[in-house]
Amino acid sequence: SKSTPACMAFLRILAECGHCQHLLEILIDREVAEETQPQMLFRRNTLLTKLVGLYFQLLGHEYLWGVLGPPLESACNSTLLKTNLHDLTPAEEQAHLAEELSLCQQLCDMVVMNVIRFPPTLHRITRYLFLTVEAKFQDFGVTVIRSFVFLRFICLAIIDPHRFGLMDHPAPPPITSKLVLVAKMMQRVANLSSRLDPGLSREFIEKNRRSMSEFVQHLASPVPEAASSDRFETPLSEMPDPALILCRCGHVNRWAKTSCSQCKQI
């Protein structure tokens, strides 16, 4: 919306001054206090939902770039995913679904394998959110974190990587439609949902259940004391152990590129 740049500038100033955390905690308290249905928390497009979403986008850029950037870049260069679904034969449709499922698995792997790189500042928000929701709606804290972090942060970045600064140009329409499907798959996996989308099997959800649950539990747990203050995080590129990069053959490549030296040798 037109107000987004102004809100981002406002949040940036508050973050630099160290006051953003306090403001968001006040808004979280208000949102939870006024809500009567825990399953609707952060589902509506309220002021808090917008501000927290923008705050995550602002301080989570380096994290998203390191974790989601490589597999999304690879997907956007995929010849198969660029093909219009209406032009596919039944056999090609199956190959298409397999490609989407493979991308979803790569994204799941990157998210859970880089759990310790989730920005501490955002971790404080998810921890406070968990405690606040649990105080009023017992056993809903983890559910709300699971819903918000994926629905308003990770999955939005998958759907529109250009808007989140993960790509230089918007993805072409055929790719965008596939990214929307993959984001829906990702949300189902994160929710451990029994409702299945085309190509998303119950076995796939079970395969990722433990690692995804551990990721969300980490976001509900206390923030390590060594974590940085309410300021911009250290870029992943400056960390001694950079984010893991997974290539399509399944090899782990620790360099900030999508090509794999092991693949080239096969």
Coordinates of N, CA and C in Angstrom, one line a residue, residues 80-210:
L80 N 11.3 -26.0 -16.6 CA 10.1 -26.7 -16.4 C 9.0 -25.9 -15.8
L81 N 9.4 -25.2 -14.7 CA 8.4 -24.4 -14.0 C 7.9 -23.2 -14.8
K82 N 8.7 -22.8 -15.8 CA 8.2 -21.6 -16.6 C 7.2 -22.1 -17.6
T83 N 6.9 -23.4 -17.8 CA 6.0 -23.9 -18.7 C 4.6 -23.6 -18.2
N84 N 3.7 -23.2 -19.1 CA 2.3 -23.0 -18.7 C 1.6 -24.4 -18.5
L85 N 0.8 -24.5 -17.4 CA 0.2 -25.8 -17.0 C -0.7 -26.2 -18.1
H86 N -1.3 -25.3 -18.8 CA -2.3 -25.7 -19.9 C -1.6 -26.4 -21.1
D87 N -0.3 -26.2 -21.2 CA 0.4 -26.8 -22.3 C 1.0 -28.1 -22.0
L88 N 0.7 -28.7 -20.8 CA 1.4 -29.9 -20.4 C 0.6 -31.2 -20.7
T89 N 1.3 -32.3 -21.0 CA 0.6 -33.6 -21.1 C 0.5 -34.1 -19.6
P90 N -0.3 -35.2 -19.4 CA -0.5 -35.8 -18.1 C 0.9 -36.2 -17.5
A91 N 1.8 -36.7 -18.3 CA 3.1 -37.1 -17.8 C 3.9 -35.9 -17.4
E92 N 3.8 -34.8 -18.2 CA 4.5 -33.6 -17.8 C 3.9 -32.9 -16.6
E93 N 2.6 -33.1 -16.4 CA 2.0 -32.5 -15.2 C 2.6 -33.2 -13.9
Q94 N 2.8 -34.5 -14.0 CA 3.4 -35.2 -12.9 C 4.8 -34.8 -12.6
A95 N 5.5 -34.5 -13.7 CA 6.9 -34.0 -13.5 C 6.9 -32.6 -12.9
H96 N 5.8 -31.8 -13.3 CA 5.7 -30.5 -12.8 C 5.4 -30.5 -11.3
L97 N 4.5 -31.4 -10.8 CA 4.2 -31.6 -9.4 C 5.4 -32.0 -8.6
A98 N 6.2 -32.9 -9.2 CA 7.4 -33.4 -8.6 C 8.4 -32.3 -8.4
E99 N 8.5 -31.4 -9.4 CA 9.4 -30.3 -9.3 C 9.0 -29.3 -8.2
E100 N 7.7 -29.1 -8.1 CA 7.1 -28.2 -7.0 C 7.4 -28.8 -5.7
L101 N 7.2 -30.1 -5.6 CA 7.4 -30.8 -4.3 C 8.9 -30.7 -3.9
S102 N 9.7 -30.9 -4.9 CA 11.2 -30.8 -4.6 C 11.6 -29.4 -4.1
L103 N 11.0 -28.4 -4.7 CA 11.3 -27.0 -4.3 C 10.8 -26.8 -2.8
C104 N 9.6 -27.3 -2.5 CA 9.0 -27.2 -1.2 C 9.9 -27.9 -0.2
Q105 N 10.5 -29.1 -0.5 CA 11.4 -29.8 0.4 C 12.7 -29.0 0.6
Q106 N 13.2 -28.4 -0.5 CA 14.4 -27.6 -0.4 C 14.2 -26.5 0.6
L107 N 13.1 -25.8 0.4 CA 12.8 -24.6 1.3 C 12.6 -25.1 2.7
C108 N 11.9 -26.2 2.9 CA 11.7 -26.7 4.3 C 13.1 -27.0 4.9
D109 N 13.9 -27.7 4.1 CA 15.3 -28.0 4.6 C 16.1 -26.8 5.0
M110 N 16.0 -25.8 4.1 CA 16.8 -24.6 4.4 C 16.3 -23.8 5.6
V111 N 15.0 -23.8 5.9 CA 14.4 -23.1 7.0 C 14.8 -23.8 8.3
V112 N 14.6 -25.2 8.4 CA 14.9 -25.9 9.6 C 16.4 -26.0 9.9
M113 N 17.2 -26.1 8.8 CA 18.6 -26.3 9.0 C 19.3 -25.0 9.5
N114 N 18.7 -23.9 9.2 CA 19.2 -22.6 9.6 C 18.5 -22.0 10.8
V115 N 17.9 -22.8 11.6 CA 17.1 -22.3 12.7 C 17.9 -21.4 13.6
I116 N 19.2 -21.7 13.9 CA 20.0 -20.8 14.8 C 20.3 -19.5 14.2
R117 N 20.0 -19.3 12.9 CA 20.3 -18.0 12.2 C 19.0 -17.2 12.1
F118 N 17.9 -17.6 12.7 CA 16.8 -16.8 12.8 C 17.1 -15.5 13.6
P119 N 16.9 -14.3 13.1 CA 17.3 -13.1 13.8 C 16.9 -13.0 15.2
P120 N 17.8 -12.8 16.2 CA 17.4 -12.7 17.6 C 16.4 -11.6 17.9
T121 N 16.4 -10.5 17.2 CA 15.4 -9.5 17.4 C 14.0 -10.0 17.1
L122 N 13.9 -10.7 16.0 CA 12.6 -11.3 15.6 C 12.2 -12.4 16.6
H123 N 13.2 -13.2 17.0 CA 13.0 -14.2 18.0 C 12.4 -13.7 19.3
R124 N 12.8 -12.5 19.7 CA 12.2 -11.9 20.9 C 10.7 -11.6 20.7
I125 N 10.4 -11.2 19.5 CA 9.0 -11.0 19.2 C 8.2 -12.3 19.3
T126 N 8.7 -13.3 18.7 CA 7.9 -14.6 18.7 C 7.9 -15.2 20.1
R127 N 8.9 -15.0 20.9 CA 8.9 -15.4 22.3 C 7.8 -14.7 23.1
Y128 N 7.8 -13.4 22.9 CA 6.8 -12.5 23.7 C 5.4 -12.9 23.2
L129 N 5.3 -13.1 21.9 CA 4.0 -13.5 21.4 C 3.5 -14.8 22.0
F130 N 4.4 -15.8 22.1 CA 4.1 -17.1 22.7 C 3.6 -16.9 24.1
L131 N 4.3 -16.2 24.9 CA 4.0 -16.0 26.3 C 2.7 -15.3 26.5
T132 N 2.4 -14.3 25.7 CA 1.2 -13.5 25.8 C 0.0 -14.3 25.4
V133 N 0.1 -15.0 24.3 CA -1.0 -15.9 23.8 C -1.3 -17.0 24.8
E134 N -0.2 -17.6 25.3 CA -0.4 -18.7 26.3 C -1.1 -18.3 27.6
A135 N -0.8 -17.0 28.0 CA -1.4 -16.5 29.2 C -2.9 -16.4 29.1
K136 N -3.4 -16.2 27.9 CA -4.9 -16.1 27.7 C -5.5 -17.3 27.1
F137 N -4.8 -17.9 26.1 CA -5.3 -19.0 25.4 C -4.3 -20.2 25.5
Q138 N -4.5 -21.0 26.5 CA -3.5 -22.0 26.8 C -3.4 -23.0 25.6
D139 N -2.2 -23.4 25.3 CA -1.9 -24.4 24.2 C -2.1 -23.8 22.8
F140 N -2.3 -22.5 22.7 CA -2.4 -21.9 21.4 C -1.1 -21.0 21.0
G141 N -0.2 -20.9 21.9 CA 1.0 -20.1 21.7 C 1.8 -20.5 20.5
V142 N 2.1 -21.8 20.4 CA 2.9 -22.4 19.3 C 2.1 -22.3 18.0
T143 N 0.8 -22.5 18.1 CA 0.0 -22.5 16.9 C 0.0 -21.1 16.3
V144 N -0.1 -20.1 17.1 CA -0.1 -18.7 16.6 C 1.3 -18.3 16.0
I145 N 2.4 -18.8 16.6 CA 3.7 -18.5 16.0 C 3.8 -19.2 14.7
R146 N 3.4 -20.5 14.7 CA 3.5 -21.3 13.4 C 2.7 -20.5 12.3
S147 N 1.5 -20.0 12.6 CA 0.7 -19.4 11.6 C 1.3 -18.1 11.2
F148 N 1.8 -17.2 12.2 CA 2.2 -15.9 11.8 C 3.6 -16.0 11.0
V149 N 4.5 -16.7 11.6 CA 5.9 -16.7 11.0 C 5.8 -17.1 9.5
F150 N 5.0 -18.1 9.2 CA 4.9 -18.6 7.9 C 4.0 -17.8 7.0
L151 N 2.8 -17.6 7.5 CA 1.8 -16.9 6.7 C 2.2 -15.4 6.4
R152 N 2.8 -14.7 7.4 CA 3.1 -13.3 7.2 C 4.5 -13.0 6.9
F153 N 5.4 -14.0 6.9 CA 6.8 -13.8 6.7 C 7.4 -14.7 5.6
I154 N 7.6 -16.0 6.0 CA 8.3 -16.9 5.1 C 7.5 -17.1 3.8
C155 N 6.3 -17.5 3.9 CA 5.5 -17.8 2.7 C 5.3 -16.6 1.8
L156 N 5.1 -15.4 2.4 CA 5.0 -14.2 1.6 C 6.3 -13.9 0.8
A157 N 7.4 -14.2 1.4 CA 8.7 -14.1 0.7 C 8.8 -15.1 -0.5
I158 N 8.2 -16.3 -0.3 CA 8.2 -17.3 -1.4 C 7.3 -16.8 -2.5
I159 N 6.2 -16.3 -2.2 CA 5.2 -15.8 -3.2 C 5.8 -14.7 -4.0
D160 N 6.4 -13.7 -3.3 CA 6.9 -12.5 -4.0 C 8.3 -12.2 -3.6
P161 N 9.3 -13.0 -4.1 CA 10.7 -12.7 -3.7 C 11.2 -11.4 -4.1
H162 N 10.7 -10.8 -5.1 CA 11.2 -9.5 -5.6 C 10.8 -8.4 -4.6
R163 N 9.6 -8.5 -4.0 CA 9.2 -7.5 -3.0 C 10.0 -7.6 -1.8
F164 N 10.5 -8.8 -1.4 CA 11.3 -8.9 -0.2 C 12.8 -8.8 -0.5
G165 N 13.1 -8.3 -1.7 CA 14.5 -8.1 -2.0 C 15.4 -9.3 -2.3
L166 N 14.7 -10.4 -2.6 CA 15.5 -11.6 -2.8 C 15.8 -11.8 -4.3
M167 N 15.2 -11.0 -5.2 CA 15.4 -11.1 -6.6 C 15.4 -9.7 -7.2
D168 N 16.2 -9.5 -8.3 CA 16.3 -8.2 -8.9 C 15.0 -7.8 -9.7
H169 N 14.3 -8.8 -10.2 CA 13.2 -8.5 -11.1 C 12.0 -9.4 -10.6
P170 N 10.8 -9.0 -10.8 CA 9.6 -9.9 -10.5 C 9.7 -11.2 -11.3
A171 N 9.2 -12.2 -10.7 CA 9.2 -13.5 -11.4 C 8.1 -13.5 -12.5
P172 N 8.3 -14.2 -13.7 CA 7.3 -14.2 -14.7 C 6.0 -14.9 -14.2
P173 N 4.9 -14.5 -14.8 CA 3.6 -15.1 -14.3 C 3.5 -16.6 -14.1
P174 N 4.0 -17.4 -15.0 CA 4.0 -18.9 -14.8 C 4.8 -19.3 -13.5
I175 N 5.9 -18.6 -13.3 CA 6.7 -19.0 -12.1 C 6.0 -18.5 -10.8
T176 N 5.4 -17.3 -10.9 CA 4.7 -16.8 -9.7 C 3.5 -17.7 -9.3
S177 N 2.8 -18.2 -10.3 CA 1.7 -19.1 -9.9 C 2.2 -20.4 -9.3
K178 N 3.4 -20.9 -9.7 CA 4.0 -22.0 -9.1 C 4.5 -21.7 -7.7
L179 N 5.0 -20.5 -7.5 CA 5.5 -20.1 -6.2 C 4.3 -20.0 -5.2
V180 N 3.2 -19.6 -5.7 CA 2.0 -19.5 -4.8 C 1.6 -20.9 -4.4
L181 N 1.6 -21.9 -5.3 CA 1.3 -23.3 -4.9 C 2.3 -23.8 -3.9
V182 N 3.6 -23.6 -4.1 CA 4.6 -24.0 -3.2 C 4.5 -23.4 -1.8
A183 N 4.1 -22.1 -1.8 CA 3.9 -21.4 -0.5 C 2.8 -22.1 0.2
K184 N 1.7 -22.4 -0.5 CA 0.6 -23.1 0.2 C 1.0 -24.5 0.7
M185 N 1.8 -25.2 0.0 CA 2.4 -26.5 0.5 C 3.2 -26.2 1.7
M186 N 4.0 -25.2 1.7 CA 4.9 -24.9 2.8 C 4.0 -24.6 4.1
Q187 N 3.0 -23.8 3.9 CA 2.1 -23.5 5.0 C 1.4 -24.7 5.6
R188 N 1.0 -25.6 4.7 CA 0.4 -26.9 5.1 C 1.4 -27.7 6.0
V189 N 2.6 -27.8 5.5 CA 3.7 -28.5 6.2 C 3.9 -27.9 7.6
A190 N 4.0 -26.5 7.6 CA 4.2 -25.8 8.8 C 3.1 -26.0 9.8
N191 N 1.9 -26.1 9.3 CA 0.7 -26.3 10.2 C 0.5 -27.8 10.5
L192 N 1.3 -28.6 9.9 CA 1.1 -30.1 10.1 C -0.3 -30.5 9.8
S193 N -0.8 -29.9 8.7 CA -2.2 -30.0 8.4 C -2.5 -31.4 7.8
S194 N -3.7 -31.8 8.1 CA -4.2 -33.1 7.6 C -4.9 -32.9 6.2
R195 N -5.1 -31.6 5.9 CA -5.7 -31.3 4.6 C -4.6 -31.3 3.5
L196 N -4.7 -32.0 2.5 CA -3.6 -32.2 1.5 C -3.9 -31.4 0.2
D197 N -2.9 -30.8 -0.3 CA -3.0 -30.2 -1.6 C -2.5 -31.2 -2.7
P198 N -2.8 -31.0 -4.0 CA -2.3 -31.8 -5.0 C -0.8 -32.0 -5.0
G199 N -0.3 -33.2 -5.0 CA 1.1 -33.4 -4.9 C 1.7 -33.4 -3.5
L200 N 0.9 -33.0 -2.5 CA 1.4 -33.0 -1.1 C 0.8 -34.2 -0.4
S201 N 1.7 -35.2 -0.2 CA 1.2 -36.4 0.5 C 1.3 -36.4 2.0
R202 N 0.6 -37.2 2.7 CA 0.7 -37.3 4.1 C 2.1 -37.7 4.5
E203 N 2.7 -38.6 3.7 CA 4.1 -39.0 4.0 C 5.0 -37.8 4.0
F204 N 4.8 -36.9 3.1 CA 5.7 -35.7 3.0 C 5.6 -34.9 4.3
I205 N 4.3 -34.7 4.8 CA 4.1 -33.9 6.0 C 4.8 -34.7 7.2
E206 N 4.6 -36.0 7.2 CA 5.2 -36.7 8.3 C 6.7 -36.7 8.3
K207 N 7.2 -36.7 7.1 CA 8.7 -36.6 6.9 C 9.3 -35.4 7.5
N208 N 8.5 -34.3 7.4 CA 9.0 -33.0 7.9 C 8.4 -32.6 9.3
R209 N 7.6 -33.4 9.9 CA 6.9 -33.0 11.1 C 7.8 -32.7 12.2
R210 N 8.8 -33.6 12.5 CA 9.7 -33.4 13.6 C 10.5 -32.1 13.5

